[in-house]
C-alpha angles and dihedrals in degrees: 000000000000113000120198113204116184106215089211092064112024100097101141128113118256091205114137111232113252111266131180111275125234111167117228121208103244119210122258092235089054093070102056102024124120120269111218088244142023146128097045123195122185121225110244098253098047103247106102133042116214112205138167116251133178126247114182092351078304115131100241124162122250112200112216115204102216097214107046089021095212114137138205142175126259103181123041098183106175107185110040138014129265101241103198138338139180143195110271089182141324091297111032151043149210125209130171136212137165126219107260101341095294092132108233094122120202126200123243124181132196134166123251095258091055094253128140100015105189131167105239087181122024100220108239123264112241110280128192119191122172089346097312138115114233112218119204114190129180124188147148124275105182138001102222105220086186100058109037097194100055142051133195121245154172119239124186137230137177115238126157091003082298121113109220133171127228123202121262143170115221135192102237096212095043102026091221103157129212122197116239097165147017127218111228094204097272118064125101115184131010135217116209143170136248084256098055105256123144109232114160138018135197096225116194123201145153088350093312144107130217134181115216121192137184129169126258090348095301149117123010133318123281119199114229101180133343112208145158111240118268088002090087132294137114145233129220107257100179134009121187122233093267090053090233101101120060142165122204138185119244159196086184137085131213088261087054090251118141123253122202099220129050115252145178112263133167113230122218113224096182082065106018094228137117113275144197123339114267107179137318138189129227096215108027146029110258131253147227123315121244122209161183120248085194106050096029100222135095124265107184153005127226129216148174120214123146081315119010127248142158130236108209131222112198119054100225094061093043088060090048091046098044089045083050097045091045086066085060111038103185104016130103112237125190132186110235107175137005141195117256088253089042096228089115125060150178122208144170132233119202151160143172092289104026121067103198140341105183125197127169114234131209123206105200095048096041094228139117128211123213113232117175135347104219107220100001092154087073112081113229098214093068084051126095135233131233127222129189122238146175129239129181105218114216091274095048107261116147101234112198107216141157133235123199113187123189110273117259095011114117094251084253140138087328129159116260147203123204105213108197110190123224131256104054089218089064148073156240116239132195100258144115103287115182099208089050095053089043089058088044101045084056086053102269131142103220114198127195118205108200087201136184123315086018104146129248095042095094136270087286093056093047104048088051081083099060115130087346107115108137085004119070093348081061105048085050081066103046086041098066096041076059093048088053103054090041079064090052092239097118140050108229093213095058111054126121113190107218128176141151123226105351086000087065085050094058099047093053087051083050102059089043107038099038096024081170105052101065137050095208134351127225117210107186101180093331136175108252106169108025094212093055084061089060094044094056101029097148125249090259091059099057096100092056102046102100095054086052092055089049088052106040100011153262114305095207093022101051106007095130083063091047093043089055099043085050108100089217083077091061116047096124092065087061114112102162136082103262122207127198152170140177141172117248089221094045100134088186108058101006128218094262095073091062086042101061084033087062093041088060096045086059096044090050089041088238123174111247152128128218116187109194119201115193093195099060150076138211095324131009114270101170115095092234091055109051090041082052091052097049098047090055092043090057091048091050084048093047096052095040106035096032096023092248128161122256118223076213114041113208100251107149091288129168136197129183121181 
């Protein structure tokens, strides 16, 4: 059903009245399923809505024609999901997928209508050297509003055991490439213009960054600032259309001290120096700028502190946004596509236990439009909501952190899990998180550590981290279980530690380095030996080696220190039942590490399960499979954390699919 809302006159409040609670067990699927519609991007010119829609429980794209609103599928991929697409131009458009999760994205077109499919970039086939995965990965850089018939890409291409992208334009119906730019082996990002013109780079070298700028694509390269990462520095974070007007983003101040915390300048090219204050943010390091293509200037900044926000910058998209958000009063919204001519928008509306709500907005007429409510099969009221907090580690640091705890329970004694996110140079946000709900719709408390190292909290925050993985990064960890049971929330007899990438890490470092504090311990494509991580960093990582050896360690240098902080080392200590699960084509933490960590659980007779998918990466993306891995999740929970019983008891089991 279509809903029109007129922003001069919806001032009501869309809080629900308060209802006894009775709290329904909600299906795993649920949880994880398609919804019809998400992730809408509007044409340039306004007329047609592209959307991702499921076909088969695989993410596919529906185009909607606004005026007639039928829609239809252009895409009917099968075997794997489309992963992302955009609007190359009115009439056609550009999406990208990998083989099986292992992260060398091609480029694919079609029209609207569905018409002409063609592969622009064939999406590279798995390849191991020297123990490494090479990941090829293709993508846009740049629409080109000025040439409808191209785009501007990078392309890679693997040179001194490093993969690297140059700079190309390509026909989007034929896929013919032209080269623009040449990577010289150490660039690892471009900035480029509307026209095509390459007109900055992100060089890495020797440990250090440097920003390189010309105008208009010419001449030769001028360096801006040469850094090393989180020790000062900035990054351009929007150019006008001159290129003589820029904003960055920046550990630096005007007199070349160092801030802490990231903020908004202007720079100065007529004198190559740092200008006036944009904004800055008290908590956090500031985000990304958002802009106008029609006016050319830039009209907010985003950022993430214990709940995001922007600060705007232009006063006619601050009215929009607070009538907008009025409409809305406690609820998070977020533009998410735009016209050419911006008078028409799509944004989301979200909150902690609400993923999206999108409407289209349309700025002559004042209204706003629903489209699409994302999950609305799951009842609110049986969801949970997250709140931010505050917990001292043992040295003093302030780790912001969020507690979800089961709707309707007295916040009491409960079971826990202790969900550590991946990374580590990352972070949680406040936010609506399936897995999460999933753990606190079954009656459990789920707690997220931004520890340190996590990223956004300033250059302080982040160094803290250096060489620290199983040491300090760890105590964070047990330090907040701690915290948690200090505030009488949690039962310290009933916690299980679960996390995917570094999380698994620090799960399995869990379970070997502080055997007493957990009941179970979930790895989801973990690291399990640190300096297998070194020995098979994939291609695409090369340029940034060196800042990950500053940051977790030397693998010659100091690989004692990274042998005993790997969990692998430590299996005896375990005393708890273990489960795990990885993706055969996973570049980032590869099979092998799930492989000797098993070796061991079966030398030291230890109680585990390990579930192997061969058509998937570092994490599951098919519906099946997730729906497969938090079942069985819930049932490891349930027979460690309630004293349940497992259709399918942990006895050194393996599955490989």
């Amino acid at each position: 059903m279509i809903r029109i809302f007129n922003l001069l006159i919806l001032l009501v409040s869309l809080a629900s009245a308060g209802a006894a609670w009775a709290l329904e067990e909600i299906p795993v699927e649920d949880f994880f399923k398609r919804s019809p519609y998400s992730s809408f991007q509007l044409s340039p010119n306004g007329k047609y809505l592209a959307a991702i829609s499921p076909i088969r429980e695989r993410r596919n794209i529906a185009v909607i024609d606004l005026e007639t609103r039928k829609a239809r599928a252009v895409t009917g991929v099968t075997d794997r999901d489309v992963n992302g697409f955009m609007w190359a131009n009115d009439d056609r458009l550009l999406f990208f997928m990998d083989k099986d999760g292992n992260e060398s994205f091609g480029i694919f077109a079609v029209n609207r209508d569905g018409k002409n499919p063609k592969t622009q970039v064939e999406p590279a086939e798995t390849q191991i050297k020297q123990g490494s995965f090479v990941v090829r990965t293709a993508f846009v850089l740049n629409r080109l509003e000025n040439d409808p018939d191209r785009v501007l890409v990078a392309i890679p291409r693997l040179s001194r055991n490093r993969v690297i992208q140059d700079v190309k334009t390509m026909d989007i119906r034929t896929g013919r490439q032209s080269i623009v730019e040449r990577n010289p082996g150490n660039i690892a990002a471009w900035l480029t213009n509307d026209d095509g013109d390459v007109i900055g780079a992100l060089q890495l070298e020797d440990g250090k960054r440097r920003v390189l700028h010309r105008p208009a694509g010419a001449g030769d390269w001028n360096t801006l600032v040469e850094f090393e990462d989180s020790n000062g520095g900035f990054t351009p974070a929007w150019i006008s259309d001159d290129g003589k007007r820029m904003l960055i983003r920046s550990n630096l101040s005007p007199d070349g001290t160092v801030r802490d915390k990231a903020a908004i300048y202007e720079y100065d090219f007529l004198n190559n120096q740092i200008g006036r204050l944009v904004f800055e943010h008290p908590e956090v390091d500031v985000g990304g700028v958002m802009s106008s293509d029609v006016t050319d200037e830039p009209t907010a900044v985003y950022f993430n502190a214990a709940k995001p926000g922007y600060h705007f910058l232009d006063a006619e998209w601050k009215a929009i946004w607070d009538g907008i958000q009025a409409a809305f009063p406690g609820r998070m919204v977020s533009a998410t596509s735009l016209t050419e001519d911006e008078r028409k928008f799509v944004f989301a509306v979200w909150d902690d236990r609400n993923p999206a709500d999108y409407y289209l907005y349309d700025r002559d007429s004042n209204q706003m439009e629903e489209l699409a409510e994302i999950y609305d099969w799951l009842p609110e009221d049986s969801l949970a909501q997250t709140e931010p907090v505050t917990i001292e580690s043992r040295d003093g640091l302030q780790l912001p952190a969020y507690l979800t705890l089961p709707p309707g329970s007295d916040g009491k004694n409960l079971p826990m899990v202790l969900n550590v996110h991946g990374g580590p140079w990352a972070r949680d946000s406040w936010g609506f998180n399936p897995e999460v709900q999933l753990m606190a719709n079954r009656g459990y408390a789920v707690l997220q550590v931004n520890f340190r190292g996590s990223t956004g909290y300033g250059q302080d925050f982040r160094n803290a981290s250096r060489k620290q993985w199983g040491l300090k990064m760890q105590d964070d960890l047990t330090d907040a279980v701690h915290w948690a049971v200090q505030t009488g929330v949690v039962d310290p007899d009933r916690v299980c530690i679960y996390g995917g990438s570094y999380g698994g890490y620090a799960a399995m470092a869990g379970a070997t380095f502080t055997p007493d504090l957990y009941q179970c311990a979930i790895n989801y494509v973990g690291v399990t030996d640190i300096n297998l991580l070194f020995e098979t960093m994939p291609a695409s990582w090369e340029l940034l080696r060196k800042e990950m050896i500053r940051d977790v360690g030397d693998p010659e240098e100091d690989k004692a220190l990274l042998a005993d902080r790997s969990p692998i080392n430590h299996v005896d200590k375990i005393q708890v039942p273990i489960l795990m699960a990885y993706g055969r084509q996973d570049p980032r933490v590869v099979l092998e590490h799930a492989l000797r960590f098993e070796r061991q659980l079966k030398l030291h007779e230890k109680d585990y399960q390990l579930i192997i998918k061969n058509k998937e990466g570092h994490g599951f993306r098919k519906f099946e499979n997730q729906v497969e891995w938090y079942t069985k999740v819930i049932d490891f929970l349930d027979a460690n954390l309630k004293g349940g019983q497992s259709d399918d008891p942990l006895e050194r089991t393996s599955r490989r699919q």
